[in-house]
Coordinates of C-alpha atoms in Angstrom, one line a residue:
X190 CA 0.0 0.0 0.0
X191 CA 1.3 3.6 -0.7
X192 CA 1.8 5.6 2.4
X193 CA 0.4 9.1 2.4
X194 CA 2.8 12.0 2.2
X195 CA 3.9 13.6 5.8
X196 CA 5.7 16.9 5.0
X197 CA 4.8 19.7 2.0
X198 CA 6.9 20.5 -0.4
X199 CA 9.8 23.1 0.1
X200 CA 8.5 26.3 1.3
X201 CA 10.7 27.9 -2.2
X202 CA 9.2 31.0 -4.5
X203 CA 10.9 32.7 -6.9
X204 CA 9.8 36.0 -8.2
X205 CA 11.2 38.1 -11.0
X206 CA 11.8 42.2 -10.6
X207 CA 13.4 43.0 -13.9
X208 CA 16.4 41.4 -14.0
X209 CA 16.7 40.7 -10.2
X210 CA 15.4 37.5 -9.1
X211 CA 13.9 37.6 -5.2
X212 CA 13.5 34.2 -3.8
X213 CA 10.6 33.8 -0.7
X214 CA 12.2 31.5 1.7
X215 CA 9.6 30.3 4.3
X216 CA 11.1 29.8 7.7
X217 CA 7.7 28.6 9.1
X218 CA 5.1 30.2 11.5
X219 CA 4.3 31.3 15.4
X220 CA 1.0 31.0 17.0
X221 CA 0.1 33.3 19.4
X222 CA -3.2 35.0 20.7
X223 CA -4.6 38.6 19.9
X224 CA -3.4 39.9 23.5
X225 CA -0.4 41.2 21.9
X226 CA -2.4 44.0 19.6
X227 CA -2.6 47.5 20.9
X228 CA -4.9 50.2 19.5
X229 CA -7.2 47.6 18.6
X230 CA -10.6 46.6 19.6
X231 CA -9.9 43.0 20.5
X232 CA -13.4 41.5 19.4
X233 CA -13.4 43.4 15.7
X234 CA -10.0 42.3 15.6
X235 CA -11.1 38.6 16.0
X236 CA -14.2 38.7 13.9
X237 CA -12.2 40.2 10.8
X238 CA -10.1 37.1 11.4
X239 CA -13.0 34.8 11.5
X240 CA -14.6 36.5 8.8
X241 CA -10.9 35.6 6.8
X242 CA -11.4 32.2 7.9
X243 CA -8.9 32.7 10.3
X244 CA -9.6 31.5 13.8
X245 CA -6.5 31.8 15.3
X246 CA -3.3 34.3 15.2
X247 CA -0.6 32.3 12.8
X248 CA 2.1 34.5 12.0
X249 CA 4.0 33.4 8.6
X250 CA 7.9 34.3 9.0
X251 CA 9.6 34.7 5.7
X252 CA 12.8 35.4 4.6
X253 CA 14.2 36.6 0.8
X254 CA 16.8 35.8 -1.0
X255 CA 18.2 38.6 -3.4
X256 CA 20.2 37.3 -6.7
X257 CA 21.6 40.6 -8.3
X258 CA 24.7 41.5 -10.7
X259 CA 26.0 37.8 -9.7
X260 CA 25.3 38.7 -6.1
X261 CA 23.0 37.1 -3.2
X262 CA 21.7 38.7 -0.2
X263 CA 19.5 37.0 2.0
X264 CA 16.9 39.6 3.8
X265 CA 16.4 38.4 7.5
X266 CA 17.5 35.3 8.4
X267 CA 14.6 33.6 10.3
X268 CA 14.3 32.4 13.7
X269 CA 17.3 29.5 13.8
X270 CA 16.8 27.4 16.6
X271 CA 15.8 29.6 18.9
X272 CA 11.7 29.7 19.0
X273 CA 8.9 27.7 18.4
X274 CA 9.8 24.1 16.3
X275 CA 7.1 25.3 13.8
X276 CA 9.9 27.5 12.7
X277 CA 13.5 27.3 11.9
X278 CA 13.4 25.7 8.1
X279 CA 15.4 28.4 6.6
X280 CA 18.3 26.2 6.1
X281 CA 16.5 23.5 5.0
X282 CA 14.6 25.5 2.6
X283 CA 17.9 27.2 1.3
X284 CA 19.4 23.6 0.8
X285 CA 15.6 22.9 -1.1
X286 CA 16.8 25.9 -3.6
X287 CA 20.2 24.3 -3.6
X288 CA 21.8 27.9 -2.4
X289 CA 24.6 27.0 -0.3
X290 CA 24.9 29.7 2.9
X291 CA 28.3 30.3 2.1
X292 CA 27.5 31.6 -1.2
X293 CA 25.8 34.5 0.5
X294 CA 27.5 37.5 0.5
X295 CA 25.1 40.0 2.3
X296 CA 22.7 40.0 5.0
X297 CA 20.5 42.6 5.3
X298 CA 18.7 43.2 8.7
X299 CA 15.0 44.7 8.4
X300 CA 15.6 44.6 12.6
X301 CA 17.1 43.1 15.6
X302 CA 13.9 41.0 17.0
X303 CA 14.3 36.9 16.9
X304 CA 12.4 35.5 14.1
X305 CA 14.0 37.5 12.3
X306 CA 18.1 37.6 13.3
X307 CA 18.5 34.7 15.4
X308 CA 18.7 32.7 12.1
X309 CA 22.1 34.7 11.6
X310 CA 24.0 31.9 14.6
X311 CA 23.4 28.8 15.8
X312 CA 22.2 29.5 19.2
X313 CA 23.2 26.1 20.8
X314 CA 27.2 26.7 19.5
X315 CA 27.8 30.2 18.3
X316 CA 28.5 28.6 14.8
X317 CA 28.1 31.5 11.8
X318 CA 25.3 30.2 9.6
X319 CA 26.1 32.4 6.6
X320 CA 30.0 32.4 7.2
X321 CA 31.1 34.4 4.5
X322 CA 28.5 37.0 4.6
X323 CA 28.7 40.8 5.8
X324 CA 26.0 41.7 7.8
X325 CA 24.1 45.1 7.1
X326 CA 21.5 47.0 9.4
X327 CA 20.3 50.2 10.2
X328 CA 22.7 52.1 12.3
X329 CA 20.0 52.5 15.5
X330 CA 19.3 49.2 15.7
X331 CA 22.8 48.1 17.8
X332 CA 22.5 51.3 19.2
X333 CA 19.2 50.3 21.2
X334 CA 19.7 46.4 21.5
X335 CA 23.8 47.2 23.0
X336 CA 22.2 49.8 25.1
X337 CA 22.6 48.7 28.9
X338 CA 20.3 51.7 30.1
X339 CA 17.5 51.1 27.5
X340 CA 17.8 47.5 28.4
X341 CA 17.5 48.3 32.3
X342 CA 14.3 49.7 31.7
X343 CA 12.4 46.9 30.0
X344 CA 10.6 43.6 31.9
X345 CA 12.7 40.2 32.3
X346 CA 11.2 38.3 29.5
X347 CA 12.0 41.5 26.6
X348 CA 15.5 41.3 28.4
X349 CA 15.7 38.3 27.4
X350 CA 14.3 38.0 24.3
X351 CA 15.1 40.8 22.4
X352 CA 18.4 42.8 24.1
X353 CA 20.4 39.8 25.2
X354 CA 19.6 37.4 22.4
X355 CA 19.7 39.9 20.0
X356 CA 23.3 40.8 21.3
X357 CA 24.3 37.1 20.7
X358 CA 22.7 36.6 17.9
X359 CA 24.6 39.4 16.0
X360 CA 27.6 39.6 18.0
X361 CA 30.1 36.9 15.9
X362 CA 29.3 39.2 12.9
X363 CA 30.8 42.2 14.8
X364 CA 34.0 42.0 12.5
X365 CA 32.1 42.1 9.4
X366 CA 29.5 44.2 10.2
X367 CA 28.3 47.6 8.1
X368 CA 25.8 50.2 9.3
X369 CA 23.3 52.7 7.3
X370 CA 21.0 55.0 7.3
X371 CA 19.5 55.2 4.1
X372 CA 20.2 54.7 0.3
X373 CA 21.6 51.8 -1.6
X374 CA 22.5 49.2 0.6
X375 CA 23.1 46.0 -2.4
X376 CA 23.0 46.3 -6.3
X377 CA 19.2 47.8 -7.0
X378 CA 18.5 47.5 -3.2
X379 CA 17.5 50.7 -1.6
X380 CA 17.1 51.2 2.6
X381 CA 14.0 52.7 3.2
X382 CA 13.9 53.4 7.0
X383 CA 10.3 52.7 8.3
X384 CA 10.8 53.5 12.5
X385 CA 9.3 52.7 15.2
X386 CA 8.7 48.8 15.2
X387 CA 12.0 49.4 16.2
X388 CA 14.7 52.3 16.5
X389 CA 16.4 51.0 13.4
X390 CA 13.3 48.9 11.3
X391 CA 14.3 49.5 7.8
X392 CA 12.0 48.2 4.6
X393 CA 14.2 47.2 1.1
X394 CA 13.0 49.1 -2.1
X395 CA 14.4 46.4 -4.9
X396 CA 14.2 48.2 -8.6
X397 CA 15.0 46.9 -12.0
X398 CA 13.6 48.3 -15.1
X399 CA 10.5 49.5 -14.4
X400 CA 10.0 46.7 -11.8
X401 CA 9.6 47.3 -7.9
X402 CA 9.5 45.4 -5.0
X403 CA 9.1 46.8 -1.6
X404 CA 10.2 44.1 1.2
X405 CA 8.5 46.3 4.1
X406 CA 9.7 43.9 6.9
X407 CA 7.4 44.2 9.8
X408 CA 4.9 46.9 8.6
X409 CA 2.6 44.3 9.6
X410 CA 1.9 41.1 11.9
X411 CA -1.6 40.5 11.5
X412 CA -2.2 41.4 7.7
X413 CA -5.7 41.1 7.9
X414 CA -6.4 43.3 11.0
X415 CA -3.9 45.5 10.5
X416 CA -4.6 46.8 7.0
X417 CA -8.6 47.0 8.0
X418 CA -7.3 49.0 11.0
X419 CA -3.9 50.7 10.4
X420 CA -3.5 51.9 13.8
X421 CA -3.5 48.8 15.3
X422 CA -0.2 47.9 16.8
X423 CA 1.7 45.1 18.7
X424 CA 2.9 45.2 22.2
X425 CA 6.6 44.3 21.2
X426 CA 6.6 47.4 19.0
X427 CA 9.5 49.6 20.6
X428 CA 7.4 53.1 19.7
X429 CA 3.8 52.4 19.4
X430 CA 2.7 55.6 18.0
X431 CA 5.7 56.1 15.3
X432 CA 5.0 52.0 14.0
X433 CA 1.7 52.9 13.4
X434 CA 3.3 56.4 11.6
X435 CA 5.1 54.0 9.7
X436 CA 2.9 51.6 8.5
X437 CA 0.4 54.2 7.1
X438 CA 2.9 55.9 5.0
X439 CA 4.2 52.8 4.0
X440 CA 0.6 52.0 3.4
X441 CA -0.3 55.4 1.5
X442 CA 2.4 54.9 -0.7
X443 CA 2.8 51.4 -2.3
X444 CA -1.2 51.9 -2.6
X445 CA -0.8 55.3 -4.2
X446 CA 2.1 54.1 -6.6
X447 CA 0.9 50.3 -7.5
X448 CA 4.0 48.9 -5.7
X449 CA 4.1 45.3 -5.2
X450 CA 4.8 44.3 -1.6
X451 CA 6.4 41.5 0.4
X452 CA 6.4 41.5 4.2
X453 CA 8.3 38.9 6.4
X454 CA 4.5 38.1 8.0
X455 CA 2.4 38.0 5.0
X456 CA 0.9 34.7 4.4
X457 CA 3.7 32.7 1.8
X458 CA 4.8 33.2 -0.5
X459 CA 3.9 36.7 0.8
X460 CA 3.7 38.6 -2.3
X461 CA 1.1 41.2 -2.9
X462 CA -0.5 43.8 -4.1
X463 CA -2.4 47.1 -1.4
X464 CA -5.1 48.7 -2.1
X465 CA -7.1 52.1 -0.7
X466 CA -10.8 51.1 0.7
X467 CA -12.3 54.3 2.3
X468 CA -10.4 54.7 5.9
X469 CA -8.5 51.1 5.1
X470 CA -6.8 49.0 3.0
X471 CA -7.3 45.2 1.7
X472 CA -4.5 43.3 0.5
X473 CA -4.7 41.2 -2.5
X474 CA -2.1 38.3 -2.4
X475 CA -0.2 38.2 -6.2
X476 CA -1.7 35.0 -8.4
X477 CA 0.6 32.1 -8.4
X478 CA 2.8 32.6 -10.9
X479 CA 4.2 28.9 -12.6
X480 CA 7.9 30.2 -14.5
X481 CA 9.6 33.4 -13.7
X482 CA 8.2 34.7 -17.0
X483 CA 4.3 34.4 -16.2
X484 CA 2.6 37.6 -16.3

């Protein structure tokens, strides 16, 4: 008798942008509860994800690849070993590509927060999991995570989580490390600081022709809530008002200018198109597309 398949395939999509091919590497997902919103009335927030046929807060956590002028840069690097074992597969879904880690020459940090750097180290022996890459952030963000007063003033668990891990996480890249504030950051990769998720958040404008792609990191967590609601927020955003500043100018203006979107918490392959709706927006993930040349 045949046995019945156990796993999916690779969590692997490649998408075009003029002559820059971005690859959507899935790391996995989180669960987690509503009680981490802010700004939000918790009951609409459920019933839009009810009415989404979503009972339950599963937070996709992607990572891209960038292949550019002969280049790669991977953007974020996924949560390693260090969360939940529903995540942690971007290794195994880099092997899936057949990209070999050591062929990756940048790393380009959207922020400092776990699922999204601790995939830079093995947390269990310090062991550099892309060893030949230089790593690239926003200048603020070591400035907050290394900073002993800013960490004396958070609780034990966000001590933990976030300042000390962080810190770990990054620190065996400290020799090859380069800091920005804004402007081209890789071959048709542009920094577009988007504060307040965290000192140093920073979303990726790729451009080719007259291709874009904006990689908006964290803009959102809850897609569906938070693009019927802009202003709702999350509790581990570092400046609650200025994330939610962010997210509606990053919102006003891939809507305004057609700009399709990826965000490390949009549903994979997480590509996608926003659109205006009154007060709102609605986000309209991009059609599967079967060969790099589908339009």
């Amino acid at each position: 008798m045949t046995s019945q398949p156990v796993q999916q395939i690779p969590g692997v999509y490649h998408r075009k942008i003029g002559d820059i091919v971005v690859t959507a590497i899935s790391d996995g997902y989180l669960d987690g509860d509503l009680e981490v919103m802010r700004n939000v009335d918790l009951e609409k927030a459920h019933r839009i994800l009810r009415d989404a046929f979503r009972p339950a807060r599963r937070t996709s956590v992607n990572t891209f690849l960038i292949h550019a002028k002969g280049r790669i840069a991977i953007v974020d690097t996924g949560s390693g070993n260090y969360l939940q074992p529903s995540a942690g597969f971007v290794q195994r879904n880099l092997a899936a590509a057949g990209i070999d880690p050591k062929s990756i020459d940048t790393v380009l940090l959207t922020h400092m927060h776990p699922d999204h750097s601790a995939g830079l180290t093995d947390m269990s022996n310090g062991q550099l999991l892309f060893p030949n890459a230089e790593l690239a952030m926003h200048e603020n963000e070591p400035a907050h995570w290394f900073d002993d007063g800013a960490m004396a003033r958070v609780d034990e668990r966000s001590r933990k989580l976030y300042f000390l891990a962080g810190r770990e996480q990054v620190a065996p890249y400290r020799k090859r490390t380069r800091l920005f504030r804004q402007g081209e950051v890789f071959p048709g990769v542009t920094a577009v600081p988007s504060l307040g998720h965290t000192p140093g958040h920073t979303a990726f404008l790729i451009a080719s022709g007259n291709d874009q792609l904006m990689i908006w990191g964290d803009t959102v967590h809850v897609p569906e809530v938070q693009t019927a609601l802009p202003e709702a927020g999350m509790a581990f955003d570092t400046d609650l008002a200025a994330a939610a500043a962010s997210r509606k100018r990053m919102f006003d203006r891939v809507a305004a200018d057609g700009i399709l979107v990826a965000g490390m918490h949009l549903h994979f392959p997480a590509f996608a198109r926003l659109a205006r709706r009154g007060d709102a927006y609605a986000l309209y993930p991009e059609a599967w597309r079967p060969t790099l040349d589908a339009v």
